[in-house]
Short mmCIF file of C-alpha atoms in Angstrom, two decimals:
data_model
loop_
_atom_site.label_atom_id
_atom_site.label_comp_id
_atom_site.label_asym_id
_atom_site.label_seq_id
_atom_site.Cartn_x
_atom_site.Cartn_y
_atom_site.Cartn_z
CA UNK A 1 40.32 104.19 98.26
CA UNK A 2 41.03 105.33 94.65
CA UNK A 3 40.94 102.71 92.01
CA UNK A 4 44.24 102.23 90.24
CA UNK A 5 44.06 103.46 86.33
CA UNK A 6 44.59 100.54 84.84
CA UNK A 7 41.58 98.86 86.82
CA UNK A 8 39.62 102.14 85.52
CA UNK A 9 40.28 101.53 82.65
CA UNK A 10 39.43 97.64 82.32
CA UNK A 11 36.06 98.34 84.02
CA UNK A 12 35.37 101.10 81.67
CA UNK A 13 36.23 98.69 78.61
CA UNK A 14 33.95 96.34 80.27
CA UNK A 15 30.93 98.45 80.53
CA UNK A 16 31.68 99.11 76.55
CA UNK A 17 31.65 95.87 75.82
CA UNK A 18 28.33 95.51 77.64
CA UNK A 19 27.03 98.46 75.90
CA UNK A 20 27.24 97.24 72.53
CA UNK A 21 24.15 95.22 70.99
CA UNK A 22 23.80 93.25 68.08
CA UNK A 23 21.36 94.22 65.67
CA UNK A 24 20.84 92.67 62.15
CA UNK A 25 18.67 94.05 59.10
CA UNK A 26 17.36 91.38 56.83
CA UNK A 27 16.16 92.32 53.10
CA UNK A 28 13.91 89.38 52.36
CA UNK A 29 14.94 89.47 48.32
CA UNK A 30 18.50 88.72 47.03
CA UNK A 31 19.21 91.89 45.57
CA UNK A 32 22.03 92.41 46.84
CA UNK A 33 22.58 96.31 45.10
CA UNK A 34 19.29 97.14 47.18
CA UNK A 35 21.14 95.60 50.52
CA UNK A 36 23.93 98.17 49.76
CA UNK A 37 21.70 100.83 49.59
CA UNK A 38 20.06 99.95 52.76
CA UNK A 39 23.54 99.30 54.74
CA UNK A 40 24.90 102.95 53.78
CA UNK A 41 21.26 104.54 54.88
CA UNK A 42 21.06 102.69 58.65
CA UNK A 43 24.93 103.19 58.73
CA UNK A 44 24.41 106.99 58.85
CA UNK A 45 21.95 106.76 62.15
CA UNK A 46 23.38 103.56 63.76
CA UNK A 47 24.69 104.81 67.56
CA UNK A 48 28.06 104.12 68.49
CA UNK A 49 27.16 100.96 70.49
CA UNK A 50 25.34 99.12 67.73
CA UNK A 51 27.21 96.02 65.95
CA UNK A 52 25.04 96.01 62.43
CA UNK A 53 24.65 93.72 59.99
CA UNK A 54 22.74 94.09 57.13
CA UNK A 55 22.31 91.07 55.21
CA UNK A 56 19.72 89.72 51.56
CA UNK A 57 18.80 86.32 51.11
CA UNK A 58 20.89 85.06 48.27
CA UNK A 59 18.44 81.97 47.25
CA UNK A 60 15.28 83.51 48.11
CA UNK A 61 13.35 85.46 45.36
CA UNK A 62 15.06 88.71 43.38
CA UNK A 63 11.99 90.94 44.35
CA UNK A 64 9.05 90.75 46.84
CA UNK A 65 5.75 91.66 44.68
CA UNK A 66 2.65 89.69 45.99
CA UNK A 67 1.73 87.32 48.30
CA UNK A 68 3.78 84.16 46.13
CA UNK A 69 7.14 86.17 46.66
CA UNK A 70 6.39 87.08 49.87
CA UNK A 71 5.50 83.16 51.23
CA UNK A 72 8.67 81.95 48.90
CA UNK A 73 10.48 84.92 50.74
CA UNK A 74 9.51 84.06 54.22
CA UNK A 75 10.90 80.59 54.02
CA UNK A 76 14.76 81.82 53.59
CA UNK A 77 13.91 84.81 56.02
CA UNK A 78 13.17 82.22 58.98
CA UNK A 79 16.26 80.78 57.93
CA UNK A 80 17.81 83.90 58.53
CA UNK A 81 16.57 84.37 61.84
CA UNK A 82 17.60 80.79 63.10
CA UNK A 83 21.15 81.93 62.45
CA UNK A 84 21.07 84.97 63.90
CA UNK A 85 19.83 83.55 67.30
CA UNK A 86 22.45 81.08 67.02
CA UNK A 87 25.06 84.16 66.56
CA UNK A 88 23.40 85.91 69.62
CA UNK A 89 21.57 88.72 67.25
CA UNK A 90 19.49 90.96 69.21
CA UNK A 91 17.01 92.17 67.67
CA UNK A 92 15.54 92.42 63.91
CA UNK A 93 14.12 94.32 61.13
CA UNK A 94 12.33 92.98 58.20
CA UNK A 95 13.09 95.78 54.93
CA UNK A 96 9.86 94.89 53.26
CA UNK A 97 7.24 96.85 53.39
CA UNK A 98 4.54 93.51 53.15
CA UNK A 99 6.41 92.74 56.81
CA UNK A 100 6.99 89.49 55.32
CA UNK A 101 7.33 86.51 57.66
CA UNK A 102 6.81 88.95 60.35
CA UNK A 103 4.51 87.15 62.79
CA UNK A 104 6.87 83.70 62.40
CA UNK A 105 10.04 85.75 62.93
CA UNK A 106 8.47 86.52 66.51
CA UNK A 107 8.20 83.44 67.80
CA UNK A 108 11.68 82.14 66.70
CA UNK A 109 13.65 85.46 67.55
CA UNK A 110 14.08 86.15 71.77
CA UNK A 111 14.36 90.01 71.15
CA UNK A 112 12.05 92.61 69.06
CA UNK A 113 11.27 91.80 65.74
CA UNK A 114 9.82 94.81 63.29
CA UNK A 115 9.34 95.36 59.80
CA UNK A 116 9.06 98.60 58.33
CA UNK A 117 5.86 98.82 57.34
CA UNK A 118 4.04 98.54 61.02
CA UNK A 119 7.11 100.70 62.24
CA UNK A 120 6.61 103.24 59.43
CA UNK A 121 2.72 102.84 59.95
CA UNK A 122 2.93 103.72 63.89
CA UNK A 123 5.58 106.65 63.01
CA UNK A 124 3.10 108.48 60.71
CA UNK A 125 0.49 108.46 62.88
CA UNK A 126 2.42 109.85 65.65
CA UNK A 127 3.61 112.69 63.39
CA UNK A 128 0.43 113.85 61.61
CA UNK A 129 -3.63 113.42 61.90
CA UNK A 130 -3.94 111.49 58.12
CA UNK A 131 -1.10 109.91 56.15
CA UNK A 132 -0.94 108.57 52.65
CA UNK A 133 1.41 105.36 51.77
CA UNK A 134 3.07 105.33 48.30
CA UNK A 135 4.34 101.69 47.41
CA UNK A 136 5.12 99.72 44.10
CA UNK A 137 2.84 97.77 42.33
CA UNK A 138 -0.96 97.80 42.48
CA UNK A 139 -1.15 94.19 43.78
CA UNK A 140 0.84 94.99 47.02
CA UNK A 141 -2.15 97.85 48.39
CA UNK A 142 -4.62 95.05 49.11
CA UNK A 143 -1.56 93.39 51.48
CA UNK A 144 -0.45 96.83 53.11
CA UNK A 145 -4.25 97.79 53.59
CA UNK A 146 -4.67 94.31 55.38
CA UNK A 147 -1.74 94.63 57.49
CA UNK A 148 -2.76 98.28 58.47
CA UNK A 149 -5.78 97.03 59.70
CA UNK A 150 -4.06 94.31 61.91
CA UNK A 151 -2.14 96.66 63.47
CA UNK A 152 -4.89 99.35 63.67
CA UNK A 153 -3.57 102.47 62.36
CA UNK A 154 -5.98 102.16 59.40
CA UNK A 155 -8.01 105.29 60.71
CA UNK A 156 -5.50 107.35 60.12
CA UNK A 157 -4.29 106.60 56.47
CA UNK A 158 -5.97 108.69 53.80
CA UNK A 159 -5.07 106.15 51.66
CA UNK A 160 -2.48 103.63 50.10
CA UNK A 161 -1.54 104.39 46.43
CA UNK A 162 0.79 102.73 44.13
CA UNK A 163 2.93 104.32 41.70
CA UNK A 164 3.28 101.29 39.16
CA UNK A 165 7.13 100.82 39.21
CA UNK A 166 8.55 97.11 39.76
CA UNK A 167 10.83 96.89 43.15
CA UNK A 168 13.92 96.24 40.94
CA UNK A 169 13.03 99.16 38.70
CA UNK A 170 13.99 101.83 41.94
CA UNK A 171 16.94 101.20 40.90
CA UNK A 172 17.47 100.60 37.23
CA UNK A 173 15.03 103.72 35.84
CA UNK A 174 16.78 107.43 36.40
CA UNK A 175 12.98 108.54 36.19
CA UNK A 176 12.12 106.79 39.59
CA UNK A 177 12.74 109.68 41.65
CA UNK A 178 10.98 112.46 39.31
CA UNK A 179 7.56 109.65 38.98
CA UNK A 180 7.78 109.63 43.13
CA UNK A 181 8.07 113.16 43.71
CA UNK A 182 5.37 113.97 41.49
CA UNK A 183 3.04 111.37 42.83
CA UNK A 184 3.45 112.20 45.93
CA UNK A 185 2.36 115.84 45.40
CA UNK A 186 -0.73 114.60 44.05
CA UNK A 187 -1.60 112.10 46.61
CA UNK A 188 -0.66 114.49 49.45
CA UNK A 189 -3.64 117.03 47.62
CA UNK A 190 -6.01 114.47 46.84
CA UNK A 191 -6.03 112.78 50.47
CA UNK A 192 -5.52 115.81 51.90
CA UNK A 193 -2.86 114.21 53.71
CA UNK A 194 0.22 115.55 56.03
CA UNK A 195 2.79 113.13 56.13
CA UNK A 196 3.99 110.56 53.19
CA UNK A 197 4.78 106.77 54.20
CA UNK A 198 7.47 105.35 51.34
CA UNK A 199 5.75 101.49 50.70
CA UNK A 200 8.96 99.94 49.77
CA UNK A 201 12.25 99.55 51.24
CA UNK A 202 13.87 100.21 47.85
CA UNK A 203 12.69 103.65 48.31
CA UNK A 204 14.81 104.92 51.66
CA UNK A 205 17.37 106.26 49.76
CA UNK A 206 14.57 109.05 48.61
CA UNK A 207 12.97 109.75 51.81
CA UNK A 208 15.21 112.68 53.01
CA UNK A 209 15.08 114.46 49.28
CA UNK A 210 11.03 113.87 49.27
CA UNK A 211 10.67 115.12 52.74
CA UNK A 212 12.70 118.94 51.24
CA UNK A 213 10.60 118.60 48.25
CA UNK A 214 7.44 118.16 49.51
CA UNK A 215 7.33 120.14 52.89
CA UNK A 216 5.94 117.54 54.81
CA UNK A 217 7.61 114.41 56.98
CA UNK A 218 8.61 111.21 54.71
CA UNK A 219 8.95 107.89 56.26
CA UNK A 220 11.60 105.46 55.26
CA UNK A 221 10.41 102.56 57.63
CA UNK A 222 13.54 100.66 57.57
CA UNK A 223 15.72 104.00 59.38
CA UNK A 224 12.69 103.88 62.15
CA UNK A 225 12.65 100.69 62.82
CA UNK A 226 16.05 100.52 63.25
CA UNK A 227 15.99 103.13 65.50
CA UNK A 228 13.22 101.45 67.61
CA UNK A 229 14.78 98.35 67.77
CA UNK A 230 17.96 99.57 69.44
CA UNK A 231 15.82 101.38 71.98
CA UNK A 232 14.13 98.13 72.45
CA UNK A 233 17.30 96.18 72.96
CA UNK A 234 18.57 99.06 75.54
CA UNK A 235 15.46 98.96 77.27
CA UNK A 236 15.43 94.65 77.51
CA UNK A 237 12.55 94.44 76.01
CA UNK A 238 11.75 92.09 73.31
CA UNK A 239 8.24 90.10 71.53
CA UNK A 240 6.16 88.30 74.58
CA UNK A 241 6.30 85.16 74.81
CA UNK A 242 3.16 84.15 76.93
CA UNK A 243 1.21 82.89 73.80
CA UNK A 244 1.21 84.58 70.84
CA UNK A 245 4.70 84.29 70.01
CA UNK A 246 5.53 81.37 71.80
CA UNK A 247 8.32 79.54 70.19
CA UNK A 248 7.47 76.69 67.93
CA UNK A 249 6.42 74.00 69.49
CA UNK A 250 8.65 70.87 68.74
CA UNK A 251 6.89 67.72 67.32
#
């Protein structure tokens, strides 16, 4: 016996209810122009079913540049998560490149945590044989070449070079783009590299104009983690928590 079309249709807004997950992007720094940015570049690849938000950290520090900013950062992003859970949040991406407070987010969040520098990390060495990483600051290679060793896709980077512009300086200097394109060239030559990993999340809005002027992919980690994280979510799968990332124990 046919179903009625109003009883279609209240079972088919039911399984679109179902369908949509709740995914939030966290900029550990309280620049809140760089959070724009970010929001209108994982708008453009969200799918329909995805309930963003994209959200800084008002009181935490303006920029992440070394291990101080990072710990000082990781407080207020742990914060974060804790009110995300509470708001039933899904899953998570961290838009640093130092995936800062990435470990703790793990245990306190149920679903998939990621920050874009292990997603954008894994990506290039799925898409080429050796990949270069352009980032900041000097000080912050010593943290990404750590971190790429955790997560062992070290024999595959060529290298990790830094291009010796401050975070907030992405935005302020017109020259940013013109130093990063040319760098890149160079680093691509000298490493003999294929594929070009951007080291900072103030740097997605570049990735797609790189990628035409360069001729080879460009990773913006925050765009593939996002991506991976709503498969994740679809797929119910989310950080284990045998032992690891057990949640904190209370004391």
């Amino acid at each position: 016996m046919a179903l009625p079309p109003l009883t279609l249709l209240a079972s088919h807004l039911r399984r679109q209810i179902r369908a949509i997950m709740k995914i939030q992007v966290i900029n550990p720094n309280a620049s809140a122009s760089m959070t724009a940015m970010l929001a209108q570049q994982c708008q453009a690849i969200i799918n329909p079913g995805t309930e963003l938000q994209v959200r800084c950290l008002p009181d935490s520090v303006a920029s992440i540049e070394g291990a101080c900013d990072g710990v000082q950062a990781a407080y207020h992003l742990l914060d974060a998560v804790r009110q995300g859970e509470a708001e039933g949040v899904q899953g998570y991406i961290i838009a640093c490149f130092d995936d800062t407070g990435l470990d703790a987010a793990r245990e306190l969040a149920s679903g998939p945590v990621l920050g874009i520098g292990e997603a954008a990390m894994h990506a290039a060495s799925m898409l080429s044989v050796r990949y270069s990483v352009l980032t900041t600051l000097p000080r912050s290679i010593h943290i990404i070449e750590r971190n790429m060793r955790s997560y062992g896709v070290d024999r595959r980077c060529a290298g990790v070079h830094a291009a010796d512009i401050p975070v907030l300086s992405l935005e302020s200097d017109p020259g940013s783009y013109g130093r990063l394109r040319k760098l890149g060239k160079q680093l691509l030559e000298q490493d003999r590299s294929e594929c070009l990993v951007m080291g900072c999340a103030g740097m997605a809005q570049w990735a797609k104009a790189l990628q035409n002027d360069l001729g080879v992919p460009v990773i913006d980690g925050v765009q593939v983690a996002l991506k991976w994280v709503e498969g994740l979510v679809q797929l119910g799968l989310g950080s284990s928590k045998l032992i690891s990332y057990q949640a904190p124990r209370l004391k």
